[in-house]
GROMACS .gro file of N, CA and C in nm:
model
  363
    1UNK      N    1   0.985  -2.288   4.454
    1UNK     CA    2   0.942  -2.246   4.536
    1UNK      C    3   0.809  -2.169   4.526
    2UNK      N    4   0.679  -2.185   4.606
    2UNK     CA    5   0.561  -2.129   4.526
    2UNK      C    6   0.558  -2.003   4.595
    3UNK      N    7   0.501  -1.874   4.490
    3UNK     CA    8   0.478  -1.763   4.508
    3UNK      C    9   0.303  -1.745   4.525
    4UNK      N   10   0.295  -1.660   4.618
    4UNK     CA   11   0.132  -1.625   4.664
    4UNK      C   12   0.076  -1.536   4.563
    5UNK      N   13  -0.012  -1.580   4.538
    5UNK     CA   14  -0.083  -1.469   4.437
    5UNK      C   15  -0.249  -1.472   4.511
    6UNK      N   16  -0.281  -1.339   4.529
    6UNK     CA   17  -0.402  -1.281   4.571
    6UNK      C   18  -0.491  -1.205   4.469
    7UNK      N   19  -0.624  -1.279   4.456
    7UNK     CA   20  -0.746  -1.214   4.384
    7UNK      C   21  -0.851  -1.157   4.449
    8UNK      N   22  -0.903  -1.113   4.510
    8UNK     CA   23  -0.847  -0.943   4.515
    8UNK      C   24  -0.799  -0.917   4.602
    9UNK      N   25  -0.709  -0.751   4.605
    9UNK     CA   26  -0.633  -0.736   4.721
    9UNK      C   27  -0.700  -0.599   4.761
   10UNK      N   28  -0.694  -0.571   4.897
   10UNK     CA   29  -0.757  -0.470   4.912
   10UNK      C   30  -0.882  -0.447   4.899
   11UNK      N   31  -0.978  -0.527   4.832
   11UNK     CA   32  -1.103  -0.539   4.811
   11UNK      C   33  -1.110  -0.463   4.695
   12UNK      N   34  -1.056  -0.450   4.624
   12UNK     CA   35  -1.002  -0.446   4.468
   12UNK      C   36  -0.948  -0.517   4.361
   13UNK      N   37  -0.954  -0.540   4.234
   13UNK     CA   38  -0.926  -0.628   4.163
   13UNK      C   39  -0.771  -0.638   4.105
   14UNK      N   40  -0.671  -0.658   4.235
   14UNK     CA   41  -0.537  -0.643   4.182
   14UNK      C   42  -0.477  -0.777   4.236
   15UNK      N   43  -0.357  -0.819   4.124
   15UNK     CA   44  -0.285  -0.936   4.158
   15UNK      C   45  -0.149  -0.882   4.233
   16UNK      N   46  -0.134  -0.949   4.348
   16UNK     CA   47  -0.001  -0.909   4.413
   16UNK      C   48   0.080  -1.052   4.428
   17UNK      N   49   0.211  -0.970   4.396
   17UNK     CA   50   0.311  -1.120   4.410
   17UNK      C   51   0.444  -1.070   4.454
   18UNK      N   52   0.442  -1.117   4.607
   18UNK     CA   53   0.559  -1.112   4.656
   18UNK      C   54   0.700  -1.174   4.607
   19UNK      N   55   0.779  -1.092   4.595
   19UNK     CA   56   0.904  -1.131   4.548
   19UNK      C   57   0.974  -1.215   4.646
   20UNK      N   58   1.027  -1.330   4.574
   20UNK     CA   59   1.105  -1.394   4.703
   20UNK      C   60   1.210  -1.394   4.799
   21UNK      N   61   1.244  -1.254   4.784
   21UNK     CA   62   1.345  -1.210   4.900
   21UNK      C   63   1.280  -1.158   5.017
   22UNK      N   64   1.111  -1.107   4.980
   22UNK     CA   65   1.006  -1.068   5.068
   22UNK      C   66   1.059  -0.946   5.119
   23UNK      N   67   1.156  -0.865   5.011
   23UNK     CA   68   1.152  -0.738   5.010
   23UNK      C   69   1.097  -0.649   4.899
   24UNK      N   70   1.037  -0.712   4.839
   24UNK     CA   71   0.948  -0.617   4.747
   24UNK      C   72   0.835  -0.681   4.686
   25UNK      N   73   0.722  -0.642   4.631
   25UNK     CA   74   0.606  -0.700   4.557
   25UNK      C   75   0.565  -0.632   4.447
   26UNK      N   76   0.509  -0.729   4.359
   26UNK     CA   77   0.478  -0.658   4.246
   26UNK      C   78   0.293  -0.645   4.254
   27UNK      N   79   0.273  -0.559   4.191
   27UNK     CA   80   0.139  -0.575   4.210
   27UNK      C   81   0.065  -0.518   4.048
   28UNK      N   82  -0.062  -0.595   4.007
   28UNK     CA   83  -0.099  -0.552   3.863
   28UNK      C   84  -0.251  -0.502   3.920
   29UNK      N   85  -0.283  -0.415   3.809
   29UNK     CA   86  -0.438  -0.368   3.834
   29UNK      C   87  -0.480  -0.436   3.712
   30UNK      N   88  -0.589  -0.500   3.747
   30UNK     CA   89  -0.677  -0.563   3.628
   30UNK      C   90  -0.784  -0.479   3.561
   31UNK      N   91  -0.780  -0.357   3.654
   31UNK     CA   92  -0.910  -0.279   3.602
   31UNK      C   93  -0.878  -0.204   3.489
   32UNK      N   94  -0.964  -0.137   3.414
   32UNK     CA   95  -0.971  -0.077   3.289
   32UNK      C   96  -0.897   0.052   3.352
   33UNK      N   97  -0.790   0.127   3.239
   33UNK     CA   98  -0.757   0.239   3.297
   33UNK      C   99  -0.764   0.367   3.186
   34UNK      N  100  -0.858   0.356   3.105
   34UNK     CA  101  -0.872   0.462   3.013
   34UNK      C  102  -0.764   0.430   2.886
   35UNK      N  103  -0.732   0.536   2.864
   35UNK     CA  104  -0.610   0.487   2.728
   35UNK      C  105  -0.481   0.473   2.768
   36UNK      N  106  -0.438   0.485   2.889
   36UNK     CA  107  -0.325   0.477   2.945
   36UNK      C  108  -0.208   0.631   2.933
   37UNK      N  109  -0.287   0.707   2.900
   37UNK     CA  110  -0.215   0.845   2.888
   37UNK      C  111  -0.239   0.891   3.039
   38UNK      N  112  -0.115   1.006   3.034
   38UNK     CA  113  -0.131   1.069   3.167
   38UNK      C  114  -0.272   1.173   3.190
   39UNK      N  115  -0.272   1.181   3.057
   39UNK     CA  116  -0.397   1.277   3.070
   39UNK      C  117  -0.537   1.212   3.098
   40UNK      N  118  -0.543   1.099   3.087
   40UNK     CA  119  -0.637   0.970   3.139
   40UNK      C  120  -0.665   0.979   3.271
   41UNK      N  121  -0.530   0.976   3.314
   41UNK     CA  122  -0.519   0.995   3.463
   41UNK      C  123  -0.558   1.099   3.548
   42UNK      N  124  -0.573   1.204   3.484
   42UNK     CA  125  -0.633   1.361   3.533
   42UNK      C  126  -0.795   1.352   3.527
   43UNK      N  127  -0.823   1.264   3.460
   43UNK     CA  128  -0.980   1.255   3.430
   43UNK      C  129  -1.048   1.143   3.537
   44UNK      N  130  -0.959   1.036   3.518
   44UNK     CA  131  -0.996   0.914   3.611
   44UNK      C  132  -0.965   0.887   3.761
   45UNK      N  133  -0.826   0.935   3.752
   45UNK     CA  134  -0.762   0.913   3.895
   45UNK      C  135  -0.755   0.807   3.934
   46UNK      N  136  -0.749   0.704   3.805
   46UNK     CA  137  -0.718   0.529   3.867
   46UNK      C  138  -0.566   0.506   3.893
   47UNK      N  139  -0.504   0.544   3.837
   47UNK     CA  140  -0.355   0.529   3.903
   47UNK      C  141  -0.346   0.584   4.044
   48UNK      N  142  -0.366   0.699   4.095
   48UNK     CA  143  -0.350   0.743   4.221
   48UNK      C  144  -0.416   0.697   4.305
   49UNK      N  145  -0.534   0.612   4.261
   49UNK     CA  146  -0.631   0.503   4.348
   49UNK      C  147  -0.550   0.379   4.361
   50UNK      N  148  -0.513   0.311   4.263
   50UNK     CA  149  -0.437   0.212   4.264
   50UNK      C  150  -0.331   0.227   4.388
   51UNK      N  151  -0.222   0.334   4.341
   51UNK     CA  152  -0.125   0.347   4.453
   51UNK      C  153  -0.154   0.357   4.570
   52UNK      N  154  -0.263   0.465   4.576
   52UNK     CA  155  -0.321   0.470   4.756
   52UNK      C  156  -0.353   0.329   4.788
   53UNK      N  157  -0.459   0.239   4.691
   53UNK     CA  158  -0.528   0.121   4.759
   53UNK      C  159  -0.396  -0.017   4.802
   54UNK      N  160  -0.317   0.002   4.752
   54UNK     CA  161  -0.210  -0.115   4.761
   54UNK      C  162  -0.063  -0.053   4.835
   55UNK      N  163  -0.094   0.083   4.917
   55UNK     CA  164   0.033   0.127   4.993
   55UNK      C  165   0.152   0.173   4.929
   56UNK      N  166   0.136   0.198   4.796
   56UNK     CA  167   0.275   0.238   4.755
   56UNK      C  168   0.332   0.367   4.801
   57UNK      N  169   0.461   0.368   4.822
   57UNK     CA  170   0.513   0.481   4.877
   57UNK      C  171   0.596   0.539   4.783
   58UNK      N  172   0.560   0.706   4.790
   58UNK     CA  173   0.638   0.756   4.701
   58UNK      C  174   0.635   0.710   4.560
   59UNK      N  175   0.508   0.708   4.473
   59UNK     CA  176   0.519   0.651   4.331
   59UNK      C  177   0.611   0.740   4.261
   60UNK      N  178   0.678   0.641   4.140
   60UNK     CA  179   0.732   0.724   4.047
   60UNK      C  180   0.712   0.638   3.907
   61UNK      N  181   0.664   0.728   3.821
   61UNK     CA  182   0.630   0.656   3.678
   61UNK      C  183   0.702   0.757   3.580
   62UNK      N  184   0.688   0.689   3.464
   62UNK     CA  185   0.787   0.793   3.355
   62UNK      C  186   0.671   0.790   3.235
   63UNK      N  187   0.679   0.874   3.132
   63UNK     CA  188   0.622   0.887   3.006
   63UNK      C  189   0.632   0.799   2.949
   64UNK      N  190   0.613   0.706   2.887
   64UNK     CA  191   0.624   0.566   2.845
   64UNK      C  192   0.652   0.612   2.697
   65UNK      N  193   0.783   0.579   2.632
   65UNK     CA  194   0.759   0.623   2.509
   65UNK      C  195   0.832   0.535   2.400
   66UNK      N  196   0.821   0.372   2.460
   66UNK     CA  197   0.888   0.259   2.365
   66UNK      C  198   1.021   0.300   2.323
   67UNK      N  199   1.122   0.290   2.425
   67UNK     CA  200   1.242   0.344   2.426
   67UNK      C  201   1.335   0.260   2.494
   68UNK      N  202   1.458   0.271   2.491
   68UNK     CA  203   1.579   0.233   2.591
   68UNK      C  204   1.591   0.326   2.671
   69UNK      N  205   1.539   0.430   2.702
   69UNK     CA  206   1.541   0.528   2.816
   69UNK      C  207   1.537   0.449   2.982
   70UNK      N  208   1.622   0.457   3.051
   70UNK     CA  209   1.639   0.395   3.169
   70UNK      C  210   1.684   0.498   3.258
   71UNK      N  211   1.630   0.526   3.373
   71UNK     CA  212   1.672   0.608   3.495
   71UNK      C  213   1.686   0.572   3.604
   72UNK      N  214   1.768   0.613   3.700
   72UNK     CA  215   1.799   0.620   3.874
   72UNK      C  216   1.696   0.714   3.886
   73UNK      N  217   1.594   0.671   3.992
   73UNK     CA  218   1.473   0.738   3.988
   73UNK      C  219   1.536   0.885   4.073
   74UNK      N  220   1.713   0.888   4.129
   74UNK     CA  221   1.754   0.982   4.184
   74UNK      C  222   1.814   1.090   4.096
   75UNK      N  223   1.782   1.072   3.978
   75UNK     CA  224   1.794   1.191   3.840
   75UNK      C  225   1.681   1.255   3.798
   76UNK      N  226   1.585   1.207   3.851
   76UNK     CA  227   1.449   1.268   3.827
   76UNK      C  228   1.433   1.382   3.926
   77UNK      N  229   1.358   1.480   3.822
   77UNK     CA  230   1.321   1.624   3.856
   77UNK      C  231   1.207   1.555   3.930
   78UNK      N  232   1.150   1.588   4.082
   78UNK     CA  233   1.032   1.583   4.099
   78UNK      C  234   0.924   1.631   4.050
   79UNK      N  235   0.808   1.605   4.041
   79UNK     CA  236   0.692   1.659   3.974
   79UNK      C  237   0.696   1.700   3.804
   80UNK      N  238   0.806   1.635   3.777
   80UNK     CA  239   0.801   1.670   3.628
   80UNK      C  240   0.821   1.506   3.580
   81UNK      N  241   0.714   1.489   3.461
   81UNK     CA  242   0.688   1.371   3.416
   81UNK      C  243   0.809   1.341   3.267
   82UNK      N  244   0.902   1.255   3.290
   82UNK     CA  245   0.995   1.231   3.264
   82UNK      C  246   0.996   1.129   3.095
   83UNK      N  247   1.041   1.151   2.978
   83UNK     CA  248   1.027   1.029   2.903
   83UNK      C  249   1.100   0.907   2.883
   84UNK      N  250   1.061   0.804   2.922
   84UNK     CA  251   1.127   0.685   2.915
   84UNK      C  252   1.064   0.544   2.955
   85UNK      N  253   1.156   0.433   2.963
   85UNK     CA  254   1.072   0.327   3.001
   85UNK      C  255   1.117   0.218   3.089
   86UNK      N  256   1.216   0.275   3.167
   86UNK     CA  257   1.273   0.236   3.261
   86UNK      C  258   1.303   0.286   3.382
   87UNK      N  259   1.288   0.234   3.517
   87UNK     CA  260   1.307   0.276   3.631
   87UNK      C  261   1.395   0.197   3.735
   88UNK      N  262   1.498   0.296   3.765
   88UNK     CA  263   1.559   0.166   3.889
   88UNK      C  264   1.577   0.276   4.007
   89UNK      N  265   1.583   0.198   4.128
   89UNK     CA  266   1.552   0.277   4.251
   89UNK      C  267   1.607   0.199   4.375
   90UNK      N  268   1.691   0.248   4.470
   90UNK     CA  269   1.771   0.202   4.570
   90UNK      C  270   1.688   0.279   4.689
   91UNK      N  271   1.600   0.370   4.674
   91UNK     CA  272   1.538   0.410   4.809
   91UNK      C  273   1.379   0.369   4.831
   92UNK      N  274   1.305   0.386   4.916
   92UNK     CA  275   1.209   0.327   4.940
   92UNK      C  276   1.115   0.370   4.866
   93UNK      N  277   1.070   0.360   4.732
   93UNK     CA  278   0.998   0.394   4.651
   93UNK      C  279   0.901   0.281   4.593
   94UNK      N  280   0.777   0.328   4.522
   94UNK     CA  281   0.740   0.243   4.433
   94UNK      C  282   0.749   0.255   4.312
   95UNK      N  283   0.753   0.189   4.208
   95UNK     CA  284   0.772   0.210   4.075
   95UNK      C  285   0.680   0.158   4.019
   96UNK      N  286   0.600   0.263   3.890
   96UNK     CA  287   0.504   0.191   3.813
   96UNK      C  288   0.519   0.223   3.661
   97UNK      N  289   0.491   0.124   3.592
   97UNK     CA  290   0.468   0.052   3.431
   97UNK      C  291   0.344   0.047   3.386
   98UNK      N  292   0.321   0.115   3.280
   98UNK     CA  293   0.176   0.077   3.247
   98UNK      C  294   0.213  -0.015   3.136
   99UNK      N  295   0.127  -0.126   3.090
   99UNK     CA  296   0.109  -0.219   3.008
   99UNK      C  297   0.025  -0.231   2.937
  100UNK      N  298   0.014  -0.287   2.810
  100UNK     CA  299  -0.114  -0.323   2.750
  100UNK      C  300  -0.083  -0.451   2.689
  101UNK      N  301  -0.022  -0.438   2.576
  101UNK     CA  302   0.028  -0.574   2.511
  101UNK      C  303   0.150  -0.593   2.463
  102UNK      N  304   0.238  -0.506   2.612
  102UNK     CA  305   0.353  -0.526   2.611
  102UNK      C  306   0.395  -0.604   2.751
  103UNK      N  307   0.531  -0.651   2.749
  103UNK     CA  308   0.536  -0.713   2.879
  103UNK      C  309   0.631  -0.612   3.002
  104UNK      N  310   0.583  -0.648   3.107
  104UNK     CA  311   0.664  -0.580   3.225
  104UNK      C  312   0.776  -0.631   3.233
  105UNK      N  313   0.900  -0.603   3.293
  105UNK     CA  314   0.999  -0.646   3.356
  105UNK      C  315   1.052  -0.609   3.509
  106UNK      N  316   1.067  -0.670   3.595
  106UNK     CA  317   1.060  -0.633   3.716
  106UNK      C  318   1.191  -0.686   3.798
  107UNK      N  319   1.253  -0.613   3.847
  107UNK     CA  320   1.423  -0.682   3.912
  107UNK      C  321   1.429  -0.648   4.050
  108UNK      N  322   1.483  -0.730   4.125
  108UNK     CA  323   1.530  -0.678   4.251
  108UNK      C  324   1.655  -0.779   4.277
  109UNK      N  325   1.774  -0.661   4.316
  109UNK     CA  326   1.855  -0.726   4.365
  109UNK      C  327   1.877  -0.690   4.522
  110UNK      N  328   1.886  -0.839   4.581
  110UNK     CA  329   1.901  -0.850   4.716
  110UNK      C  330   1.998  -0.744   4.785
  111UNK      N  331   2.139  -0.780   4.761
  111UNK     CA  332   2.217  -0.749   4.826
  111UNK      C  333   2.233  -0.588   4.829
  112UNK      N  334   2.163  -0.502   4.721
  112UNK     CA  335   2.157  -0.356   4.730
  112UNK      C  336   2.025  -0.318   4.766
  113UNK      N  337   1.944  -0.382   4.767
  113UNK     CA  338   1.787  -0.409   4.777
  113UNK      C  339   1.717  -0.278   4.687
  114UNK      N  340   1.786  -0.307   4.581
  114UNK     CA  341   1.746  -0.199   4.442
  114UNK      C  342   1.604  -0.272   4.395
  115UNK      N  343   1.545  -0.195   4.325
  115UNK     CA  344   1.444  -0.244   4.244
  115UNK      C  345   1.441  -0.177   4.073
  116UNK      N  346   1.377  -0.272   3.985
  116UNK     CA  347   1.364  -0.205   3.882
  116UNK      C  348   1.205  -0.221   3.817
  117UNK      N  349   1.199  -0.154   3.752
  117UNK     CA  350   1.049  -0.183   3.657
  117UNK      C  351   1.074  -0.140   3.519
  118UNK      N  352   1.026  -0.187   3.428
  118UNK     CA  353   1.078  -0.169   3.283
  118UNK      C  354   0.922  -0.225   3.216
  119UNK      N  355   0.943  -0.131   3.082
  119UNK     CA  356   0.850  -0.132   3.035
  119UNK      C  357   0.904  -0.202   2.902
  120UNK      N  358   0.864  -0.326   2.843
  120UNK     CA  359   0.936  -0.377   2.718
  120UNK      C  360   0.844  -0.402   2.624
  121UNK      N  361   0.830  -0.300   2.508
  121UNK     CA  362   0.745  -0.327   2.419
  121UNK      C  363   0.775  -0.258   2.310
   0.00000   0.00000   0.00000
């Protein structure tokens, strides 16, 4: 099965990969994003812009710490940045993972329509 890859997407340098089920998409930003810290985001706004330009819905991210901590997004306190490296959701949400020299892992369960995004580094 062929996967569609578009560069650029939404007039920016984003890589868009629809998952085979058609129920979820993976977007990669190819733009520099500072030092990947959340403090850097406060200065540049690059993640907020990425989410806005790709049409993300209710974006959720973690403070990644190179751990085995994975959360169901229903467990997270809104507005609080939680330490961890994996997110799973069965709600209409966009999950964000930061990577540099680490590999992201994305999962989609067609039956439950759950998605997962993991930083594996």
